Coordinates of N, CA, C and O in Angstrom, one line a residue:
M1 N 59.2 -1.2 -2.7 CA 57.8 -1.0 -2.7 C 57.3 -0.3 -1.5 O 57.8 -0.6 -0.4
K2 N 56.5 0.7 -1.7 CA 55.9 1.5 -0.6 C 54.6 0.9 -0.1 O 53.7 0.7 -0.9
W3 N 54.5 0.5 1.2 CA 53.3 -0.1 1.7 C 52.2 0.9 1.8 O 51.0 0.5 1.7
T4 N 52.5 2.2 1.9 CA 51.4 3.2 1.9 C 50.6 3.2 0.6 O 49.4 3.4 0.5
T5 N 51.4 3.0 -0.5 CA 50.8 3.0 -1.8 C 49.9 1.8 -2.0 O 48.8 1.9 -2.5
V6 N 50.4 0.6 -1.5 CA 49.6 -0.6 -1.6 C 48.3 -0.5 -0.7 O 47.2 -0.9 -1.1
A7 N 48.5 0.0 0.5 CA 47.4 0.1 1.4 C 46.4 1.1 0.9 O 45.1 0.8 1.0
G8 N 46.8 2.2 0.3 CA 45.9 3.2 -0.3 C 45.1 2.6 -1.4 O 43.9 2.8 -1.5
S9 N 45.8 1.9 -2.3 CA 45.1 1.2 -3.4 C 44.1 0.2 -3.0 O 43.0 0.1 -3.5
L10 N 44.5 -0.6 -2.0 CA 43.6 -1.6 -1.4 C 42.3 -0.9 -0.8 O 41.2 -1.4 -1.0
A11 N 42.5 0.1 0.0 CA 41.4 0.8 0.6 C 40.5 1.4 -0.5 O 39.2 1.3 -0.3
T12 N 41.0 2.0 -1.5 CA 40.2 2.5 -2.6 C 39.3 1.4 -3.3 O 38.2 1.6 -3.6
C13 N 40.0 0.2 -3.5 CA 39.3 -0.9 -4.1 C 38.1 -1.4 -3.2 O 37.0 -1.6 -3.6
V14 N 38.4 -1.5 -1.8 CA 37.4 -1.9 -0.9 C 36.2 -0.9 -0.9 O 35.0 -1.3 -0.9
I15 N 36.5 0.4 -0.9 CA 35.4 1.4 -0.9 C 34.6 1.3 -2.2 O 33.4 1.3 -2.1
A16 N 35.2 1.1 -3.3 CA 34.5 1.0 -4.6 C 33.6 -0.3 -4.6 O 32.5 -0.2 -5.0
I17 N 34.1 -1.4 -4.0 CA 33.3 -2.6 -4.0 C 32.1 -2.4 -3.0 O 31.0 -2.8 -3.4
A18 N 32.3 -1.8 -1.9 CA 31.3 -1.6 -0.9 C 30.2 -0.6 -1.4 O 29.0 -0.8 -1.1
A19 N 30.6 0.3 -2.2 CA 29.6 1.3 -2.7 C 28.8 0.8 -3.9 O 27.8 1.4 -4.3
T20 N 29.2 -0.3 -4.5 CA 28.5 -0.9 -5.7 C 27.3 -1.6 -5.2 O 27.5 -2.6 -4.4
P21 N 26.1 -1.3 -5.6 CA 24.9 -2.1 -5.1 C 24.9 -3.5 -5.6 O 25.3 -3.7 -6.8
A22 N 24.5 -4.4 -4.8 CA 24.4 -5.8 -5.2 C 23.3 -5.9 -6.2 O 22.2 -5.3 -6.1
A23 N 23.5 -6.8 -7.2 CA 22.4 -7.1 -8.1 C 21.3 -7.9 -7.5 O 21.6 -8.8 -6.7
P24 N 20.1 -7.5 -7.7 CA 19.0 -8.2 -7.1 C 18.8 -9.6 -7.7 O 19.2 -9.8 -8.9
P25 N 18.3 -10.6 -7.0 CA 18.1 -11.9 -7.6 C 17.0 -11.8 -8.6 O 16.2 -10.9 -8.6
P26 N 17.1 -12.7 -9.6 CA 16.1 -12.7 -10.7 C 14.7 -12.8 -10.1 O 14.4 -13.6 -9.2
G27 N 13.8 -12.0 -10.6 CA 12.4 -12.0 -10.2 C 12.1 -11.3 -8.8 O 11.1 -11.4 -8.3
A28 N 13.1 -10.6 -8.3 CA 13.0 -10.0 -7.0 C 12.1 -8.7 -7.0 O 11.5 -8.3 -6.1
H29 N 12.1 -8.1 -8.2 CA 11.3 -6.8 -8.3 C 10.0 -7.1 -9.0 O 10.0 -7.9 -10.0
A30 N 9.0 -6.4 -8.6 CA 7.7 -6.6 -9.2 C 7.8 -6.0 -10.7 O 8.5 -5.1 -11.0
K31 N 7.0 -6.6 -11.5 CA 7.0 -6.2 -12.9 C 6.7 -4.7 -13.2 O 7.3 -4.1 -14.0
N32 N 5.8 -4.2 -12.4 CA 5.4 -2.8 -12.7 C 5.7 -1.8 -11.5 O 5.0 -0.8 -11.3
G33 N 6.7 -2.1 -10.7 CA 7.1 -1.3 -9.6 C 6.2 -1.5 -8.4 O 5.1 -2.1 -8.4
D34 N 6.7 -1.2 -7.2 CA 6.0 -1.4 -6.0 C 4.9 -0.3 -5.8 O 5.1 0.8 -6.2
T35 N 3.9 -0.7 -5.1 CA 2.8 0.2 -4.7 C 2.9 0.4 -3.2 O 2.8 -0.6 -2.5
H36 N 3.0 1.6 -2.7 CA 3.2 1.9 -1.3 C 1.9 2.7 -0.8 O 1.4 3.6 -1.4
V37 N 1.4 2.2 0.3 CA 0.4 2.9 1.0 C 0.9 3.1 2.4 O 1.2 2.2 3.2
T38 N 1.2 4.4 2.8 CA 1.8 4.7 4.0 C 1.0 5.8 4.7 O 0.6 6.8 4.1
G39 N 0.6 5.6 6.0 CA -0.1 6.5 6.8 C -0.9 5.9 7.9 O -0.7 4.8 8.3
Q40 N -1.9 6.7 8.3 CA -2.8 6.2 9.3 C -4.3 6.4 8.9 O -4.6 7.5 8.4
G41 N -5.1 5.3 9.0 CA -6.5 5.4 8.7 C -6.8 5.6 7.3 O -7.9 6.1 7.0
I42 N -6.0 5.3 6.4 CA -6.2 5.4 4.9 C -7.1 4.2 4.5 O -6.9 3.1 4.8
E43 N -8.1 4.6 3.7 CA -9.0 3.5 3.0 C -8.8 3.7 1.5 O -9.1 4.8 1.0
Q44 N -8.3 2.7 0.9 CA -8.0 2.8 -0.5 C -8.3 1.5 -1.3 O -8.0 0.4 -0.8
T45 N -8.8 1.7 -2.5 CA -8.9 0.5 -3.5 C -8.0 0.8 -4.6 O -8.0 1.9 -5.1
L46 N -7.2 -0.2 -5.0 CA -6.2 0.1 -6.0 C -6.0 -1.2 -6.8 O -6.4 -2.3 -6.4
D47 N -5.4 -1.0 -8.0 CA -5.1 -2.1 -8.9 C -3.6 -2.5 -8.6 O -2.7 -1.7 -8.8
C48 N -3.4 -3.7 -8.2 CA -2.0 -4.2 -7.9 C -1.1 -4.2 -9.1 O 0.1 -4.0 -9.0
N49 N -1.7 -4.6 -10.3 CA -1.0 -4.5 -11.5 C 0.3 -5.4 -11.5 O 1.3 -4.9 -12.0
D50 N 0.2 -6.5 -10.9 CA 1.4 -7.5 -10.7 C 2.6 -6.9 -10.0 O 3.7 -7.3 -10.1
A51 N 2.3 -5.8 -9.2 CA 3.4 -5.2 -8.4 C 3.3 -5.7 -7.0 O 2.4 -6.4 -6.5
T52 N 4.3 -5.4 -6.2 CA 4.4 -5.6 -4.8 C 3.6 -4.5 -4.0 O 3.9 -3.4 -4.3
L53 N 2.7 -4.9 -3.2 CA 2.0 -3.9 -2.4 C 2.6 -3.9 -1.0 O 2.7 -4.9 -0.3
I54 N 3.0 -2.7 -0.6 CA 3.6 -2.5 0.7 C 2.7 -1.5 1.5 O 2.5 -0.3 1.0
V55 N 2.2 -1.9 2.6 CA 1.3 -1.1 3.5 C 2.0 -0.9 4.8 O 2.4 -1.9 5.4
N56 N 2.2 0.4 5.1 CA 3.0 0.7 6.3 C 2.2 1.8 7.1 O 1.9 2.8 6.6
G57 N 2.0 1.5 8.4 CA 1.3 2.5 9.2 C 0.3 1.8 10.2 O 0.5 0.6 10.6
T58 N -0.8 2.5 10.5 CA -1.7 2.0 11.4 C -3.2 2.2 10.9 O -3.5 3.2 10.4
R59 N -4.0 1.2 11.1 CA -5.4 1.2 10.7 C -5.7 1.5 9.3 O -6.7 2.2 9.0
N60 N -4.8 1.1 8.4 CA -5.1 1.3 6.9 C -5.9 0.1 6.4 O -5.7 -1.0 6.8
T61 N -6.8 0.4 5.5 CA -7.6 -0.6 4.8 C -7.4 -0.5 3.3 O -7.6 0.5 2.7
V62 N -6.9 -1.6 2.7 CA -6.6 -1.6 1.3 C -7.3 -2.8 0.6 O -7.1 -3.9 1.0
N63 N -8.0 -2.5 -0.5 CA -8.6 -3.5 -1.3 C -7.8 -3.5 -2.6 O -7.8 -2.5 -3.3
A64 N -7.1 -4.6 -2.8 CA -6.2 -4.7 -3.9 C -6.8 -5.6 -5.0 O -7.0 -6.8 -4.8
L65 N -7.1 -4.9 -6.1 CA -7.7 -5.6 -7.2 C -6.6 -6.2 -8.1 O -5.5 -5.7 -8.1
G66 N -7.0 -7.2 -8.9 CA -6.0 -7.8 -9.8 C -5.0 -8.7 -9.0 O -5.3 -9.1 -7.9
N67 N -3.9 -8.9 -9.6 CA -2.9 -9.8 -9.0 C -1.7 -8.9 -8.4 O -1.2 -8.0 -9.0
C68 N -1.4 -9.3 -7.2 CA -0.2 -8.7 -6.5 C 0.9 -9.7 -6.6 O 0.7 -10.9 -6.3
S69 N 2.1 -9.2 -6.9 CA 3.3 -10.1 -6.9 C 3.5 -10.5 -5.5 O 3.8 -11.7 -5.2
A70 N 3.4 -9.6 -4.5 CA 3.6 -9.9 -3.1 C 2.9 -8.8 -2.3 O 2.6 -7.7 -2.8
V71 N 2.7 -9.1 -1.0 CA 2.1 -8.1 -0.1 C 2.9 -8.1 1.2 O 3.2 -9.2 1.7
T72 N 3.3 -6.9 1.6 CA 4.0 -6.7 2.9 C 3.2 -5.7 3.7 O 2.9 -4.6 3.2
V73 N 2.9 -6.0 4.9 CA 2.3 -5.1 5.8 C 3.2 -4.9 7.1 O 3.8 -5.8 7.6
M74 N 3.3 -3.6 7.5 CA 4.1 -3.2 8.6 C 3.4 -2.2 9.4 O 2.6 -1.4 8.9
G75 N 3.5 -2.3 10.8 CA 2.8 -1.4 11.7 C 1.9 -2.2 12.5 O 2.2 -3.3 13.0
S76 N 0.6 -1.7 12.6 CA -0.4 -2.4 13.4 C -1.8 -2.1 12.8 O -2.0 -1.0 12.3
S77 N -2.6 -3.1 13.0 CA -4.1 -3.0 12.6 C -4.3 -2.6 11.2 O -5.3 -1.9 10.9
N78 N -3.5 -3.0 10.3 CA -3.7 -2.8 8.8 C -4.5 -4.0 8.3 O -4.4 -5.1 8.8
T79 N -5.4 -3.7 7.3 CA -6.2 -4.8 6.7 C -6.0 -4.7 5.1 O -6.1 -3.6 4.6
V80 N -5.6 -5.8 4.5 CA -5.5 -5.9 3.1 C -6.4 -7.0 2.6 O -6.3 -8.1 3.2
V81 N -7.2 -6.8 1.6 CA -8.0 -7.8 0.9 C -7.5 -7.8 -0.5 O -7.7 -6.8 -1.2
A82 N -6.9 -8.9 -0.9 CA -6.3 -9.0 -2.3 C -7.1 -10.0 -3.1 O -7.4 -11.1 -2.6
D83 N -7.3 -9.7 -4.4 CA -7.9 -10.7 -5.3 C -7.0 -11.9 -5.4 O -7.4 -13.0 -5.4
S84 N -5.6 -11.6 -5.7 CA -4.7 -12.7 -5.9 C -3.3 -12.3 -5.5 O -2.9 -11.1 -5.7
V85 N -2.5 -13.2 -4.9 CA -1.1 -12.9 -4.5 C -0.3 -14.1 -5.1 O -0.6 -15.3 -4.8
T86 N 0.7 -13.8 -5.8 CA 1.5 -14.8 -6.5 C 2.7 -15.3 -5.6 O 2.8 -16.5 -5.5
H87 N 3.5 -14.5 -5.1 CA 4.7 -14.9 -4.4 C 4.7 -15.1 -2.9 O 4.9 -16.2 -2.4
D88 N 4.5 -14.0 -2.2 CA 4.5 -14.1 -0.8 C 3.7 -13.0 -0.1 O 3.4 -12.0 -0.7
I89 N 3.4 -13.3 1.2 CA 2.7 -12.3 2.1 C 3.6 -12.3 3.3 O 3.8 -13.3 3.9
T90 N 4.0 -11.1 3.7 CA 4.9 -10.9 4.8 C 4.3 -9.9 5.8 O 3.9 -8.8 5.3
A91 N 4.2 -10.2 7.0 CA 3.6 -9.3 8.0 C 4.6 -9.0 9.1 O 5.1 -10.0 9.7
Y92 N 4.8 -7.8 9.4 CA 5.6 -7.3 10.5 C 4.6 -6.6 11.4 O 3.8 -5.9 10.9
G93 N 4.8 -6.7 12.7 CA 3.9 -5.9 13.6 C 2.8 -6.7 14.2 O 2.9 -8.0 14.2
W94 N 1.8 -6.0 14.7 CA 0.7 -6.6 15.4 C -0.6 -6.3 14.8 O -0.9 -5.2 14.3
D95 N -1.5 -7.3 15.0 CA -2.9 -7.1 14.5 C -3.1 -6.8 13.0 O -3.9 -6.0 12.6
Q96 N -2.3 -7.4 12.2 CA -2.3 -7.3 10.8 C -3.3 -8.3 10.2 O -3.3 -9.5 10.7
T97 N -4.0 -7.9 9.2 CA -4.9 -8.9 8.5 C -4.7 -8.8 7.0 O -4.7 -7.7 6.4
V98 N -4.4 -9.9 6.4 CA -4.2 -10.0 5.0 C -5.0 -11.2 4.5 O -4.7 -12.4 4.9
F99 N -6.1 -10.9 3.8 CA -6.9 -12.0 3.2 C -6.7 -12.0 1.7 O -6.6 -10.9 1.1
Y100 N -6.6 -13.1 1.1 CA -6.4 -13.2 -0.4 C -7.4 -14.3 -0.9 O -7.6 -15.3 -0.3
H101 N -7.9 -14.1 -2.1 CA -8.8 -15.0 -2.7 C -8.2 -16.1 -3.6 O -8.6 -17.2 -3.5
N102 N -7.1 -15.7 -4.3 CA -6.5 -16.7 -5.2 C -5.0 -16.6 -5.1 O -4.4 -15.6 -4.6
G103 N -4.3 -17.7 -5.5 CA -2.9 -17.8 -5.5 C -2.5 -18.7 -4.4 O -3.3 -19.2 -3.6
A104 N -1.2 -19.0 -4.3 CA -0.6 -19.9 -3.3 C 0.7 -19.3 -2.8 O 1.8 -19.8 -2.9
P105 N 0.6 -18.1 -2.2 CA 1.8 -17.4 -1.7 C 2.4 -18.0 -0.5 O 1.7 -18.7 0.3
F106 N 3.7 -17.8 -0.3 CA 4.4 -18.2 0.9 C 4.0 -17.2 2.0 O 4.0 -16.0 1.7
I107 N 3.6 -17.7 3.1 CA 3.1 -16.8 4.2 C 4.2 -16.7 5.2 O 4.7 -17.7 5.8
W108 N 4.7 -15.5 5.5 CA 5.7 -15.3 6.5 C 5.2 -14.3 7.5 O 5.2 -13.1 7.3
D109 N 4.9 -14.7 8.7 CA 4.3 -13.9 9.8 C 5.4 -13.6 10.8 O 5.6 -14.3 11.7
R110 N 6.1 -12.5 10.5 CA 7.2 -12.1 11.4 C 6.7 -11.6 12.8 O 7.4 -11.8 13.8
G111 N 5.5 -11.1 12.8 CA 4.9 -10.7 14.1 C 4.7 -11.8 15.0 O 5.0 -11.8 16.2
R112 N 4.1 -12.9 14.4 CA 3.8 -14.1 15.2 C 5.1 -14.7 15.8 O 5.1 -15.3 16.9
E113 N 6.2 -14.6 15.1 CA 7.5 -15.1 15.6 C 7.8 -14.4 17.0 O 8.5 -15.0 17.8
L114 N 7.3 -13.2 17.2 CA 7.6 -12.4 18.4 C 6.4 -12.4 19.3 O 6.3 -11.6 20.3
G115 N 5.4 -13.3 19.1 CA 4.3 -13.4 20.0 C 3.1 -12.5 19.7 O 2.2 -12.4 20.5
M116 N 3.1 -11.8 18.5 CA 2.0 -10.9 18.2 C 1.0 -11.7 17.3 O 1.4 -12.6 16.6
T117 N -0.2 -11.3 17.3 CA -1.3 -11.9 16.6 C -1.6 -11.2 15.3 O -1.8 -10.0 15.3
N118 N -1.5 -12.0 14.2 CA -1.8 -11.5 12.9 C -2.7 -12.6 12.2 O -2.7 -13.8 12.5
R119 N -3.5 -12.2 11.2 CA -4.3 -13.1 10.4 C -3.9 -13.0 8.9 O -4.2 -11.9 8.3
L120 N -3.4 -14.0 8.4 CA -2.9 -14.1 7.0 C -3.5 -15.4 6.5 O -3.0 -16.5 6.8
Q121 N -4.5 -15.3 5.6 CA -5.1 -16.5 5.1 C -5.9 -16.3 3.8 O -6.3 -15.2 3.5
Q122 N -6.1 -17.4 3.2 CA -6.9 -17.4 2.0 C -8.4 -17.5 2.4 O -8.7 -18.2 3.3
V123 N -9.2 -16.8 1.7 CA -10.7 -16.8 1.9 C -11.4 -17.0 0.6 O -10.9 -16.7 -0.5
A124 N -12.6 -17.5 0.7 CA -13.4 -17.8 -0.5 C -13.8 -16.4 -1.1 O -14.0 -15.4 -0.4
G125 N -13.9 -16.4 -2.4 CA -14.3 -15.1 -2.9 C -14.4 -15.1 -4.4 O -14.6 -14.3 -5.1

């Protein structure tokens, strides 16, 4: 038996496994695809359509109508007001504001873990 043949076959197998994307957990993707708002100073009203809303940048203001599967904000000084959030709200960065009227999402404030101030809360509406 030649060890170079065995090692070559093993290396090919490892590369093939590493290149294969992992299957996402059930329910990990929004029903209608993600909605991205990326930039600086954008003001936008949109229909979440049961999708995940991702806001990335600085000083963006988004009014999300309907239900959002999840909301993620990254950057600084972004504001999101959502009618409803089903699964989770995640904030990275500083001075993020996410208000939601309905739902019971899991709140994960990654910025606060690092000493940054964010506002993520349910409001009447």
